[in-house]
Short mmCIF file of C-alpha atoms and ligand atoms in Angstrom, two decimals:
data_model
loop_
_atom_site.label_atom_id
_atom_site.label_comp_id
_atom_site.label_asym_id
_atom_site.label_seq_id
_atom_site.Cartn_x
_atom_site.Cartn_y
_atom_site.Cartn_z
CA MET A 17 -10.22 -12.87 13.23
CA SER A 18 -7.56 -14.17 10.91
CA ASP A 19 -3.93 -14.03 11.84
CA CYS A 20 -2.70 -13.68 8.32
CA CYS A 21 -3.80 -13.17 4.75
CA GLY A 22 -3.23 -16.82 3.88
CA GLY A 23 -1.10 -15.82 0.89
CA PRO A 24 1.84 -17.95 -0.24
CA GLU A 25 4.47 -15.63 1.27
CA CYS A 26 2.86 -16.13 4.69
CA THR A 27 2.11 -19.82 4.64
CA VAL A 28 5.17 -21.37 3.05
CA GLY A 29 8.75 -21.16 4.13
CA THR A 30 11.44 -22.75 6.20
CA SER A 31 13.29 -21.55 9.26
CA ALA A 32 16.87 -21.33 10.47
CA ILE A 33 18.60 -20.36 13.69
CA CYS A 34 19.86 -16.78 13.91
CA GLN A 35 23.42 -16.74 15.20
CA GLY A 36 22.75 -13.34 16.74
CA CYS A 37 20.20 -14.56 19.28
CA GLY A 38 19.90 -18.33 18.90
CA GLN A 39 16.20 -18.04 18.00
CA LYS A 40 14.42 -19.20 14.86
CA GLY A 41 14.02 -16.90 11.89
CA LYS A 42 11.64 -17.50 9.00
CA SER A 43 12.70 -17.56 5.37
CA VAL A 44 12.05 -14.50 3.21
CA GLN A 45 12.03 -14.15 -0.53
CA LYS A 46 15.20 -12.47 -1.75
CA LEU A 47 12.93 -9.69 -2.96
CA THR A 48 12.44 -8.53 0.63
CA PRO A 49 16.05 -7.70 1.62
CA GLU A 50 16.62 -6.47 -1.95
CA HIS A 51 14.05 -3.74 -1.37
CA LEU A 52 14.74 -2.96 2.25
CA LEU A 53 18.50 -3.12 2.76
CA VAL A 54 20.60 -0.02 2.13
CA GLU A 55 22.02 0.00 -1.38
CA SER A 56 25.58 -0.98 -0.51
CA LYS A 57 24.29 -4.06 1.31
CA VAL A 58 21.95 -5.09 -1.50
CA LEU A 59 25.10 -5.58 -3.58
CA GLU A 60 26.34 -8.12 -1.04
CA LEU A 61 23.31 -10.38 -1.38
CA LYS A 62 24.23 -13.77 -2.77
CA LYS A 63 22.43 -16.69 -4.26
CA ALA A 64 21.39 -18.00 -0.88
CA GLU A 65 18.28 -18.51 1.19
CA TYR A 66 17.72 -15.56 3.50
CA PHE A 67 15.90 -15.50 6.81
CA TYR A 68 14.31 -12.79 8.92
CA CYS A 69 15.00 -12.62 12.66
CA PRO A 70 12.00 -11.21 14.60
CA THR A 71 13.68 -11.18 18.05
CA LYS A 72 13.21 -7.77 19.65
CA THR A 73 16.58 -7.65 21.38
CA CYS A 74 18.58 -8.99 18.42
CA ASP A 75 20.38 -6.59 16.05
CA VAL A 76 20.23 -9.01 13.15
CA VAL A 77 17.39 -8.50 10.67
CA TYR A 78 18.37 -10.72 7.72
CA PHE A 79 20.76 -13.61 7.74
CA THR A 80 21.91 -16.66 5.89
CA ASN A 81 23.97 -19.27 7.64
CA ASP A 82 25.24 -20.71 4.34
CA GLY A 83 27.04 -17.54 3.37
CA ASN A 84 27.54 -16.47 6.99
CA GLN A 85 25.94 -13.10 6.35
CA TYR A 86 24.24 -11.06 9.03
CA PHE A 87 22.54 -7.81 8.11
CA LYS A 88 21.83 -5.55 11.06
CA LYS A 89 19.04 -3.15 11.92
CA GLU A 90 21.05 -0.07 10.92
CA GLU A 91 21.54 -1.57 7.45
CA VAL A 92 17.80 -1.65 6.83
CA LYS A 93 16.13 1.43 5.34
CA VAL A 94 12.91 1.28 7.36
CA ARG A 95 12.22 1.07 11.08
CA VAL A 96 11.81 -2.59 11.97
CA GLY A 97 8.68 -2.61 14.15
CA SER A 98 9.43 -5.88 15.90
CA LYS A 99 12.76 -4.46 17.12
CA GLU A 100 11.67 -0.95 18.16
CA THR A 101 10.57 0.07 21.62
CA GLU A 102 9.82 3.74 20.95
CA ASP A 103 7.17 5.38 18.76
CA PRO A 104 6.66 5.39 15.89
CA ILE A 105 6.59 1.60 15.82
CA PRO A 106 5.44 0.53 12.36
CA ILE A 107 2.95 -2.34 12.30
CA CYS A 108 1.52 -2.24 8.77
CA TYR A 109 3.97 -1.04 6.14
CA CYS A 110 1.57 -1.06 3.21
CA PHE A 111 -1.01 1.32 4.73
CA ASP A 112 1.02 3.09 7.40
CA PHE A 113 -0.47 1.83 10.62
CA THR A 114 1.69 2.36 13.67
CA ARG A 115 1.27 1.02 17.16
CA GLU A 116 0.41 4.56 18.26
CA ARG A 117 -2.32 4.93 15.64
CA ILE A 118 -3.98 1.66 16.71
CA PHE A 119 -3.77 2.63 20.40
CA ASP A 120 -5.21 6.09 19.63
CA GLU A 121 -8.22 4.72 17.82
CA ILE A 122 -9.05 2.35 20.65
CA ARG A 123 -8.56 5.09 23.22
CA THR A 124 -10.98 7.42 21.43
CA THR A 125 -13.55 5.02 19.95
CA GLY A 126 -13.14 1.87 22.06
CA LYS A 127 -12.69 -0.32 19.01
CA SER A 128 -10.44 -0.84 16.04
CA THR A 129 -11.30 -0.78 12.37
CA THR A 130 -7.74 -1.60 11.37
CA THR A 131 -8.11 -5.34 10.78
CA SER A 132 -11.14 -4.98 8.49
CA TYR A 133 -9.53 -2.05 6.66
CA ILE A 134 -6.37 -4.01 5.96
CA THR A 135 -8.24 -7.23 5.13
CA ASN A 136 -10.28 -5.36 2.51
CA LYS A 137 -7.11 -3.93 1.00
CA ILE A 138 -5.47 -7.36 0.92
CA ASN A 139 -8.53 -8.83 -0.77
CA GLY A 140 -8.33 -6.02 -3.29
CA GLY A 141 -4.73 -6.98 -4.03
CA GLU A 142 -3.41 -3.64 -2.78
CA CYS A 143 -0.78 -4.79 -0.32
CA ALA A 144 2.89 -5.40 -1.01
CA CYS A 145 4.12 -6.97 2.23
CA GLU A 146 6.87 -8.94 0.50
CA ILE A 147 8.69 -5.75 -0.43
CA LYS A 148 7.49 -3.31 2.27
CA ASN A 149 7.28 -5.29 5.49
CA PRO A 150 10.75 -6.30 6.78
CA SER A 151 9.33 -9.71 7.73
CA GLY A 152 8.22 -10.20 4.11
CA ARG A 153 4.88 -11.36 5.47
CA CYS A 154 1.52 -9.74 6.08
CA CYS A 155 0.97 -7.71 9.20
CA LEU A 156 -2.41 -9.04 10.34
CA GLY A 157 -0.97 -11.21 13.12
CA GLU A 158 0.94 -8.23 14.46
CA VAL A 159 -2.10 -5.93 14.03
CA ASN A 160 -4.32 -8.29 16.02
CA ARG A 161 -1.73 -8.62 18.79
CA THR A 162 -1.46 -4.82 18.98
CA ILE A 163 -5.25 -4.38 19.11
CA LYS A 164 -5.44 -6.85 22.00
CA GLN A 165 -2.72 -4.96 23.86
CA ALA A 166 -4.47 -1.65 23.23
CA GLN A 167 -7.78 -3.01 24.53
CA LEU A 168 -6.08 -4.38 27.60
CA TYR A 169 -4.43 -1.03 28.12
CA ALA A 170 -7.72 0.87 27.70
CA ASP A 171 -9.32 -1.36 30.36
CA SER A 172 -6.49 -1.06 32.84
CA PRO A 173 -3.40 0.97 31.89
CA GLU A 174 -1.30 -0.61 34.61
CA ALA A 175 -1.91 -4.10 33.21
CA LEU A 176 0.18 -3.54 30.14
CA THR A 177 3.61 -4.98 30.50
CA GLN A 178 6.27 -4.20 27.97
CA SER A 179 6.28 -7.20 25.71
ZN1 ZN B 4 18.43 -12.87 15.92
#
């Protein structure tokens, strides 16, 4: 089971420290915040390298330390799955898979077809993670993590800790 599509937007990139949480964020193409920030904030984007902060408890979504810019969750047009704790928690932005949908399938059928569905779509060139997913990267890693959690939960509901 692959953790990502292996495309250039997933495999290349640098990282920087988010001043909001002190954790590492990965670089995103400018295309990503351009599509996902609210309009007034898009205008503030500069010629700089932008990074995405995945930390759940951190309000910052995009930042650049050069220009000292920090764009927060409420300035992003979509729900940022990695920072949400309540449903719907988006996992795959290209084909609308939520955490709930993945959990539901495993609860009713015992398995998940999500990874193969998405992989087929990626191979068919139908995904647009760099402009739809706030991380600017493909969702397969997140999908696989969610499937594992859902299977764990189906086996023993009390074993699932909020992570
Ligand atoms: Zn942060």
